[in-house]
Amino acid sequence: MQTVAPSKPATGRAVPPTVKLLINGEFVDSRSTQWRDVVNPATQQVLARVPFATPQELNAAVASAKDAFRTWRKTPIGTRARIFLKYQQLIREHMKELAAILTAEQGKTLPDAEGDIFRGLEVVEHAANIGTLQMGELATNVAGGVDTYTLLQPLGVCAGITPFNFPAMIPLWMFPMAIATGNTFVLKPSEQDPMVTMRLVELALEAGIPRGVLNVVHGGEEVVNGLCDHQDIKAISFVGSTRVGTHVYQRATLAGKRAQCMMGAKNHAVVLPDANKDQTLNNLAGAAFGAAGQRCMAASTAVFVGEAQRWIPELVEKARGLRINAGAEAGTDVGPVVSCAALQRISGLIEKGVAEGAKLELDGRNPKVAGYEKGNFVGPTIFSGVKPGMAIYEQEIFGPVLVILSAATLDEAIDLVNANPNGNGTALFTQSGAAARRFQEDIDVGQVGINVPIPVPVPLFSFTGSRASKLGDLGPYGKQVILFYTQTKTVTQRWFDDAAVSGVNTTISLR
């Protein structure tokens, strides 16, 4: 079983391996004529070639999932749970291997790659608890001899579209919970870094997911549209940019599907003067520049309140001390961004910030990284004096760039955060319980950290981004996702005793 297969042309010269599709339990070669290179962002080495699946291949994947749903939906809940117990064990056993693949194709440091996988592993562990999570409710004697109960039944074929920045965590947010609840699934990984996703899929089959229950297609816009439009797909989960997420949500809901789209962000970290200075600055540097800033929950924006603005020079020095290198190198703090195009976009926004009058406190452009001169590197970059309306504030930079705004009071900082259209995450750094309680009550953002810079909830809770950062009512894991992947059916029943016969009841009431 190989998800990435080497190949040779007629000349015998080695060429990059090809990434396979998964259809009806088999890893198969695509017949596509459109391919994309998977490139190591630190070296520009082509690691593999990924196909853009044909319409026929997409239809075959959905048909396989539809056929498998007929039996999978009736599989005992304990059987489903045990698959995910085994799956979490396999992920743990292969953690180093998975992290190495992720780092090679995406650029993250090895410790951060393991963190990416681990946060997905937590959801797999949660899926193994499906017996408790998918329980309905029962009320007896709601009327004379009448009981009412609910069933949480699977929808059918579901689909997931995942981003490049978390090629392990986000797929693990999606297909385990969908499959554990009795659905079947078609996954479309990011075409930029699908290799670690495919290795996770391989392990999922080894754990016991049956033929056709999980399928994988690769591609770009045409495949995304095909998933949104397909009449046999009942629900779609998406994580990625606001532009694409809005398109997916509109197209999928127009086609009558459930959809949840977690999208762009501009996450503000508000710093009060009473905060623990060293801890706060360490947290800001880690949350802004970790993963080269390519996190939808990165603390990309800081709001220094009052006297806390005096800490900016110390923050700059902490950022200046971070080590820029290939993710596979020991001691690396900031690896490359995912592509040459991403590097150009980030550099262009830095130039725009300078042109618009923000103060460039630290310029991370064009760092020298010995041995990796072709890598997509940009170092930690800090702007101060940033104002609403500037491009570096209004746009999600998605790189290791921190923009700093100032506020005179906590009230002013809250108003500033609430005026931004995005509502993915925010954080407050303080030692005041009163300030923290006020902040969490008044801030209009879905996920709030108090002295926690990246407040991504553990799977016992749900991912709750809000406003322009989210479309759809329910989050991608936790209790909310059980409702997303199931249909609630309410049953009202009465069993008659032959000895007791009542007359005709022409009212709506039960008696």
Coordinates of C-alpha atoms in Angstrom, one line a residue, residues 23-508:
I23 CA -11.1 5.4 -4.2
N24 CA -13.1 2.4 -2.8
G25 CA -10.3 1.3 -0.5
E26 CA -7.6 1.3 -3.2
F27 CA -4.8 3.8 -3.8
V28 CA -4.9 4.4 -7.5
D29 CA -3.0 6.4 -10.1
S30 CA -4.9 9.4 -11.5
R31 CA -5.6 9.7 -15.2
S32 CA -5.4 13.4 -15.0
T33 CA -3.4 15.6 -17.4
Q34 CA -3.1 18.4 -14.9
W35 CA -0.4 18.0 -12.2
R36 CA 1.3 20.2 -9.6
D37 CA 4.7 19.8 -8.0
V38 CA 5.0 19.4 -4.2
V39 CA 8.1 21.4 -3.3
N40 CA 10.3 21.5 -0.2
P41 CA 10.1 25.3 0.7
A42 CA 13.6 25.3 2.2
T43 CA 15.3 23.9 -0.8
Q44 CA 12.9 24.0 -3.8
Q45 CA 13.4 20.3 -4.3
V46 CA 10.4 18.7 -6.0
L47 CA 9.3 16.0 -3.6
A48 CA 6.3 14.6 -5.5
R49 CA 3.7 15.4 -8.1
V50 CA 0.0 15.6 -7.2
P51 CA -2.8 15.1 -9.7
F52 CA -5.9 17.3 -10.1
A53 CA -8.5 14.6 -10.2
T54 CA -10.8 14.3 -13.2
P55 CA -14.6 14.6 -12.9
Q56 CA -14.9 10.9 -13.4
E57 CA -12.5 10.2 -10.5
L58 CA -14.4 12.6 -8.3
N59 CA -17.7 10.9 -9.2
A60 CA -16.1 7.5 -8.5
A61 CA -14.9 8.6 -5.0
V62 CA -18.4 9.9 -4.1
A63 CA -20.1 6.8 -5.5
S64 CA -17.8 4.6 -3.4
A65 CA -18.7 6.6 -0.3
K66 CA -22.4 6.4 -1.1
D67 CA -22.3 2.7 -1.5
A68 CA -20.3 2.2 1.7
F69 CA -22.7 4.3 3.7
R70 CA -25.4 1.7 3.3
T71 CA -23.6 -0.7 5.6
W72 CA -21.3 1.7 7.6
R73 CA -24.2 3.7 9.0
K74 CA -25.5 0.5 10.7
T75 CA -22.1 -0.6 12.1
P76 CA -22.2 -0.9 15.9
I77 CA -21.0 2.1 17.7
G78 CA -18.5 0.1 19.6
T79 CA -16.9 -1.1 16.4
R80 CA -16.5 2.4 15.2
A81 CA -15.0 3.5 18.5
R82 CA -12.4 0.7 18.5
I83 CA -11.2 1.8 15.0
F84 CA -10.3 5.2 16.4
L85 CA -8.7 3.7 19.5
K86 CA -6.4 1.8 17.2
Y87 CA -5.9 4.8 14.9
Q88 CA -4.7 7.0 17.7
Q89 CA -2.2 4.4 18.7
L90 CA -0.8 4.1 15.1
I91 CA -0.4 7.9 14.9
R92 CA 1.6 7.9 18.2
E93 CA 3.8 5.1 16.9
H94 CA 4.5 7.0 13.6
M95 CA 4.8 10.5 15.1
K96 CA 8.4 11.0 14.1
E97 CA 7.9 9.8 10.6
L98 CA 4.8 11.9 10.1
A99 CA 6.6 15.0 11.4
A100 CA 9.5 14.5 9.0
I101 CA 7.1 14.3 6.0
L102 CA 5.2 17.4 7.2
T103 CA 8.4 19.4 7.7
A104 CA 9.8 18.5 4.3
E105 CA 6.7 19.5 2.3
Q106 CA 5.4 22.4 4.5
G107 CA 8.4 23.9 6.2
K108 CA 7.5 23.8 9.8
T109 CA 10.1 23.0 12.4
L110 CA 10.1 19.4 13.6
P111 CA 8.7 20.2 17.1
D112 CA 5.9 22.4 15.5
A113 CA 5.1 19.6 13.0
E114 CA 4.7 17.2 16.0
G115 CA 2.4 19.8 17.6
D116 CA 0.4 20.0 14.4
I117 CA -0.1 16.2 14.4
F118 CA -0.8 16.0 18.2
R119 CA -3.6 18.6 18.1
G120 CA -5.2 16.4 15.4
L121 CA -4.5 13.3 17.5
E122 CA -6.6 14.8 20.3
V123 CA -9.6 14.9 18.0
V124 CA -9.0 11.2 17.0
E125 CA -9.0 10.4 20.8
H126 CA -12.3 12.3 21.1
A127 CA -13.8 10.3 18.2
A128 CA -13.1 7.1 20.1
N129 CA -15.6 8.4 22.7
I130 CA -18.4 8.5 20.1
G131 CA -20.6 6.1 22.2
T132 CA -21.1 8.9 24.7
L133 CA -21.1 11.8 22.3
Q134 CA -23.8 10.4 19.9
M135 CA -26.4 9.6 22.6
G136 CA -29.9 10.9 22.2
E137 CA -32.4 12.0 24.8
L138 CA -35.4 10.3 26.3
A139 CA -38.4 11.5 28.3
T140 CA -41.0 9.0 29.5
N141 CA -44.6 9.6 30.0
V142 CA -44.8 12.9 28.2
A143 CA -48.5 12.0 27.9
G144 CA -50.4 9.0 29.1
G145 CA -48.3 6.0 28.1
V146 CA -46.3 8.1 25.6
D147 CA -42.5 8.3 25.5
T148 CA -40.4 10.6 23.3
Y149 CA -36.8 10.1 22.4
T150 CA -34.2 11.4 19.9
L151 CA -31.8 9.7 17.6
L152 CA -28.7 11.3 16.2
Q153 CA -28.4 9.7 12.8
P154 CA -25.6 10.1 10.2
L155 CA -26.3 12.2 7.1
G156 CA -24.6 10.2 4.4
V157 CA -21.6 11.2 2.3
C158 CA -19.7 14.2 3.7
A159 CA -16.6 16.1 2.3
G160 CA -13.7 18.1 3.7
I161 CA -11.4 20.7 2.0
T162 CA -8.2 21.4 4.0
P163 CA -5.5 24.1 3.9
F164 CA -1.8 24.0 3.5
N165 CA -0.8 25.4 6.9
F166 CA -2.0 22.4 9.0
P167 CA -1.9 19.4 6.6
A168 CA -2.2 16.9 9.6
M169 CA -4.3 18.6 12.2
I170 CA -7.1 19.9 10.0
P171 CA -7.8 16.6 8.1
L172 CA -7.8 14.9 11.5
W173 CA -10.4 17.5 12.7
M174 CA -12.6 16.4 9.8
F175 CA -12.8 12.8 8.7
P176 CA -12.5 11.0 12.1
M177 CA -15.5 12.8 13.6
A178 CA -17.6 12.4 10.4
I179 CA -16.8 8.7 10.1
A180 CA -17.2 8.0 13.8
T181 CA -20.7 9.4 13.7
G182 CA -21.6 6.9 10.9
N183 CA -21.0 9.0 7.8
T184 CA -18.7 8.3 4.9
F185 CA -16.2 10.9 3.7
V186 CA -14.4 12.3 0.7
L187 CA -11.3 14.4 1.6
K188 CA -9.6 16.9 -0.6
P189 CA -6.2 17.8 1.0
S190 CA -4.2 20.9 0.1
E191 CA -2.5 20.4 -3.3
Q192 CA 0.6 22.2 -1.9
D193 CA 1.4 19.6 0.8
P194 CA -0.7 16.4 0.6
M195 CA 2.0 13.8 1.5
V196 CA 1.6 13.8 5.3
T197 CA -2.2 13.7 4.8
M198 CA -1.9 10.7 2.6
R199 CA 0.3 8.9 5.2
L200 CA -2.4 9.6 7.8
V201 CA -5.0 8.2 5.5
E202 CA -2.9 5.1 5.0
L203 CA -2.7 4.6 8.8
A204 CA -6.5 5.1 9.0
L205 CA -7.1 2.2 6.7
E206 CA -4.6 0.1 8.7
A207 CA -6.7 0.9 11.8
G208 CA -9.7 -0.7 10.2
I209 CA -11.7 1.9 8.3
P210 CA -13.6 -0.2 5.7
R211 CA -13.4 0.0 2.0
G212 CA -15.2 3.1 0.6
V213 CA -15.8 4.8 4.0
L214 CA -12.8 7.2 3.4
N215 CA -11.9 8.4 0.0
V216 CA -9.3 11.1 -1.2
V217 CA -9.2 13.2 -4.3
H218 CA -6.7 16.0 -5.1
G219 CA -7.1 19.2 -7.1
G220 CA -7.9 22.8 -7.2
E221 CA -11.0 25.0 -8.0
E222 CA -12.7 22.5 -10.3
V223 CA -12.5 19.7 -7.7
V224 CA -13.7 22.1 -5.0
N225 CA -16.7 23.1 -7.1
G226 CA -17.4 19.5 -7.9
L227 CA -17.6 18.7 -4.2
C228 CA -19.9 21.7 -3.6
D229 CA -22.2 20.8 -6.5
H230 CA -22.4 17.0 -6.2
Q231 CA -25.9 15.9 -5.4
D232 CA -24.8 12.9 -3.3
I233 CA -22.7 15.0 -0.8
K234 CA -24.7 16.1 2.2
A235 CA -22.3 18.3 4.2
I236 CA -19.0 20.1 3.5
S237 CA -16.4 21.3 6.0
F238 CA -13.8 23.8 4.9
V239 CA -10.8 25.5 6.5
G240 CA -8.8 28.1 4.6
S241 CA -8.9 31.7 3.2
T242 CA -11.9 33.9 3.5
R243 CA -12.2 34.3 -0.3
V244 CA -12.4 30.6 -1.0
G245 CA -14.4 29.8 2.2
T246 CA -17.1 32.3 1.2
H247 CA -17.3 30.8 -2.3
V248 CA -17.5 27.2 -0.8
Y249 CA -20.2 28.2 1.7
Q250 CA -22.4 30.0 -0.9
R251 CA -22.0 27.3 -3.5
A252 CA -22.6 24.4 -1.1
T253 CA -25.6 25.9 0.6
L254 CA -27.1 26.9 -2.7
A255 CA -26.8 23.2 -3.6
G256 CA -28.7 22.3 -0.4
K257 CA -25.8 21.1 1.7
R258 CA -24.8 21.8 5.2
A259 CA -21.6 23.8 5.3
Q260 CA -19.1 25.0 7.9
C261 CA -16.3 27.3 6.8
M262 CA -13.5 28.4 9.1
M263 CA -11.8 31.3 7.4
G264 CA -9.4 34.2 7.7
A265 CA -8.5 36.1 10.8
K266 CA -6.7 39.1 12.3
N267 CA -6.2 38.0 15.9
H268 CA -5.4 40.8 18.4
A269 CA -3.4 40.3 21.6
V270 CA -4.2 43.1 24.0
V271 CA -1.4 43.9 26.5
L272 CA -2.1 45.8 29.7
P273 CA 0.7 47.4 31.7
D274 CA 0.1 45.1 34.7
A275 CA 0.8 42.0 32.7
N276 CA 3.8 39.8 33.5
K277 CA 6.2 41.4 31.1
D278 CA 8.6 38.5 30.4
Q279 CA 5.9 35.9 30.0
T280 CA 3.8 38.2 27.8
L281 CA 6.7 39.1 25.5
N282 CA 7.7 35.5 25.2
N283 CA 4.1 34.5 24.4
L284 CA 3.8 37.2 21.8
A285 CA 7.0 36.3 20.0
G286 CA 6.0 32.6 19.9
A287 CA 2.4 33.2 18.8
A288 CA 3.4 35.8 16.1
F289 CA 6.4 34.1 14.6
G290 CA 5.9 30.4 15.2
A291 CA 5.0 28.4 12.1
A292 CA 6.4 31.4 10.2
G293 CA 3.1 33.2 11.1
Q294 CA 1.1 30.7 8.9
R295 CA -1.6 30.0 11.5
C296 CA -5.2 31.2 11.3
M297 CA -4.9 31.6 15.1
A298 CA -1.5 33.4 15.1
A299 CA -1.3 36.5 17.2
S300 CA -0.6 38.7 14.2
T301 CA -1.7 42.0 15.8
A302 CA -0.8 43.4 19.2
V303 CA -2.5 46.3 21.0
F304 CA -0.3 47.8 23.7
V305 CA -2.3 49.7 26.3
G306 CA -0.9 52.8 28.0
E307 CA 2.6 52.3 29.6
A308 CA 2.9 48.8 28.1
Q309 CA 4.0 50.5 24.9
R310 CA 7.4 50.9 26.5
W311 CA 8.0 47.1 26.1
I312 CA 8.2 47.3 22.3
P313 CA 12.0 47.5 22.1
E314 CA 12.3 44.4 24.3
L315 CA 9.9 42.5 22.1
V316 CA 11.9 43.5 19.1
E317 CA 15.1 42.1 20.7
K318 CA 13.4 38.8 21.5
A319 CA 12.2 38.5 17.9
R320 CA 15.6 39.4 16.6
G321 CA 17.1 36.5 18.6
L322 CA 14.9 33.9 16.9
R323 CA 16.8 31.5 14.7
I324 CA 15.8 31.3 11.0
N325 CA 16.6 28.0 9.3
A326 CA 15.1 25.0 7.6
G327 CA 12.5 23.3 9.7
A328 CA 14.5 20.0 9.8
E329 CA 17.5 21.7 11.4
A330 CA 17.8 21.4 15.2
G331 CA 17.2 24.7 17.1
T332 CA 15.2 26.4 14.4
D333 CA 12.5 28.8 15.6
V334 CA 11.2 30.2 12.2
G335 CA 11.2 28.0 9.1
P336 CA 10.4 29.0 5.5
V337 CA 7.0 30.1 4.3
V338 CA 5.2 27.5 2.1
S339 CA 5.9 28.9 -1.4
C340 CA 7.7 31.5 -3.5
A341 CA 4.3 33.1 -4.1
A342 CA 3.7 33.4 -0.4
L343 CA 7.1 35.0 0.1
Q344 CA 6.5 37.5 -2.6
R345 CA 3.1 38.4 -1.2
I346 CA 4.5 38.9 2.4
S347 CA 7.4 41.0 1.1
G348 CA 5.0 43.1 -0.9
L349 CA 2.8 43.8 2.2
I350 CA 5.9 44.7 4.2
E351 CA 6.8 47.2 1.5
K352 CA 3.3 48.6 1.6
G353 CA 3.4 49.0 5.4
V354 CA 6.6 51.1 5.0
A355 CA 5.0 53.2 2.3
E356 CA 1.8 53.8 4.4
G357 CA 3.9 55.3 7.2
A358 CA 4.1 52.5 9.8
K359 CA 7.4 52.3 11.6
L360 CA 9.4 49.2 10.6
E361 CA 10.9 48.2 14.0
L362 CA 12.4 44.9 12.6
D363 CA 12.8 44.0 9.0
G364 CA 12.9 40.3 8.3
R365 CA 13.2 40.4 4.6
N366 CA 16.0 38.6 2.7
P367 CA 17.7 36.8 5.6
K368 CA 20.8 34.8 4.9
V369 CA 20.4 31.1 5.6
A370 CA 23.5 29.2 5.0
G371 CA 23.0 26.1 2.9
Y372 CA 19.4 27.0 2.1
E373 CA 19.9 30.0 -0.2
K374 CA 17.0 29.0 -2.4
G375 CA 14.5 28.8 0.5
N376 CA 11.4 30.9 1.0
F377 CA 12.6 32.6 4.1
V378 CA 11.4 35.8 5.7
G379 CA 12.4 36.5 9.3
P380 CA 10.4 38.0 12.1
T381 CA 9.2 41.5 11.2
I382 CA 7.6 44.0 13.5
F383 CA 5.7 47.3 12.7
S384 CA 4.7 49.8 15.3
G385 CA 2.5 52.9 14.8
V386 CA 0.0 50.9 12.8
K387 CA -3.4 52.4 12.2
P388 CA -6.7 50.9 11.0
G389 CA -7.0 51.4 7.3
M390 CA -3.4 50.4 6.6
A391 CA -3.0 47.4 4.3
I392 CA -0.9 45.5 6.9
Y393 CA -3.7 45.8 9.4
E394 CA -6.7 45.3 7.1
Q395 CA -5.2 42.2 5.3
E396 CA -4.2 38.8 6.8
I397 CA -0.5 38.8 6.0
F398 CA -0.1 35.1 6.9
G399 CA 3.6 35.4 7.5
P400 CA 6.0 36.2 10.4
V401 CA 4.8 39.8 10.6
L402 CA 3.5 41.4 13.8
V403 CA 1.7 44.7 13.6
I404 CA 1.4 46.8 16.8
L405 CA -1.3 49.3 17.5
S406 CA -1.7 51.5 20.7
A407 CA -4.6 52.3 22.9
A408 CA -4.9 54.5 25.9
T409 CA -7.4 52.3 27.8
L410 CA -8.8 48.8 27.9
D411 CA -12.1 50.2 26.6
E412 CA -10.4 51.7 23.6
A413 CA -8.6 48.4 22.9
I414 CA -11.9 46.5 23.1
D415 CA -13.5 48.9 20.7
L416 CA -10.6 48.5 18.3
V417 CA -10.8 44.7 18.4
N418 CA -14.6 44.7 18.0
A419 CA -14.4 47.1 15.0
N420 CA -12.3 44.6 13.0
P421 CA -14.6 42.4 10.9
N422 CA -12.8 39.1 11.9
G423 CA -13.6 37.2 15.0
N424 CA -11.4 34.1 15.1
G425 CA -9.4 34.6 18.3
T426 CA -8.1 37.2 20.7
A427 CA -6.1 37.3 23.9
L428 CA -5.6 39.6 26.9
F429 CA -2.5 39.7 28.9
T430 CA -3.1 41.0 32.5
Q431 CA -2.8 40.1 36.1
S432 CA -6.2 41.7 36.9
G433 CA -9.1 39.3 37.2
A434 CA -11.6 42.2 36.9
A435 CA -10.0 43.4 33.6
A436 CA -10.0 39.8 32.3
R437 CA -13.7 39.2 33.2
R438 CA -14.6 42.5 31.6
F439 CA -12.7 41.7 28.4
Q440 CA -14.2 38.2 28.0
E441 CA -17.7 39.6 28.5
D442 CA -17.4 42.6 26.1
I443 CA -15.1 41.3 23.3
D444 CA -17.0 40.2 20.2
V445 CA -14.7 37.3 19.2
G446 CA -15.4 33.6 19.2
Q447 CA -12.2 32.4 21.0
V448 CA -10.7 34.3 23.9
G449 CA -7.4 33.7 25.7
I450 CA -6.5 35.1 29.1
N451 CA -2.7 35.0 29.2
V452 CA -3.0 32.3 26.5
P453 CA -1.9 33.7 23.1
I454 CA -3.4 31.0 20.9
P455 CA -6.7 30.0 22.5
V456 CA -7.5 27.0 20.3
P457 CA -9.9 24.8 22.4
V458 CA -9.2 21.2 23.2
P459 CA -11.7 18.8 21.6
L460 CA -13.9 18.6 24.7
F461 CA -15.0 22.0 23.5
S462 CA -15.7 23.3 20.0
F463 CA -13.7 25.6 17.8
T464 CA -15.9 28.8 17.9
G465 CA -14.5 31.5 15.6
S466 CA -17.1 34.1 14.7
R467 CA -18.2 37.0 12.5
A468 CA -16.2 37.2 9.2
S469 CA -13.9 34.3 10.4
K470 CA -16.7 31.7 10.2
L471 CA -19.7 30.8 8.1
G472 CA -22.1 28.2 9.4
D473 CA -23.4 27.8 12.9
L474 CA -21.4 24.8 14.1
G475 CA -17.7 24.3 14.7
P476 CA -15.4 21.6 13.2
Y477 CA -14.9 19.5 16.4
G478 CA -16.2 19.0 19.9
K479 CA -19.9 18.8 20.8
Q480 CA -21.0 21.1 18.0
V481 CA -19.6 18.8 15.2
I482 CA -21.7 15.9 16.4
L483 CA -24.8 18.0 15.5
F484 CA -23.2 19.1 12.2
Y485 CA -22.6 15.5 11.1
T486 CA -25.9 14.1 12.3
Q487 CA -29.7 14.6 11.8
T488 CA -31.8 14.7 14.9
K489 CA -34.8 12.4 14.6
T490 CA -37.5 12.6 17.2
V491 CA -39.6 9.6 17.9
T492 CA -42.9 9.7 19.9
Q493 CA -44.3 6.3 20.7
R494 CA -47.1 4.6 22.6
W495 CA -47.8 0.9 23.0
F496 CA -51.5 0.0 23.5
D497 CA -52.9 -2.5 25.9
D498 CA -55.6 -4.5 24.1
A499 CA -57.7 -4.3 27.2
A500 CA -57.8 -0.5 27.2
V501 CA -59.4 1.0 24.1
S502 CA -60.0 4.7 24.0
G503 CA -62.4 6.7 21.7
V504 CA -61.5 8.8 18.7
N505 CA -59.4 11.9 19.5
T506 CA -59.8 14.7 16.9
T507 CA -57.6 17.2 18.8
I508 CA -53.8 17.7 18.4

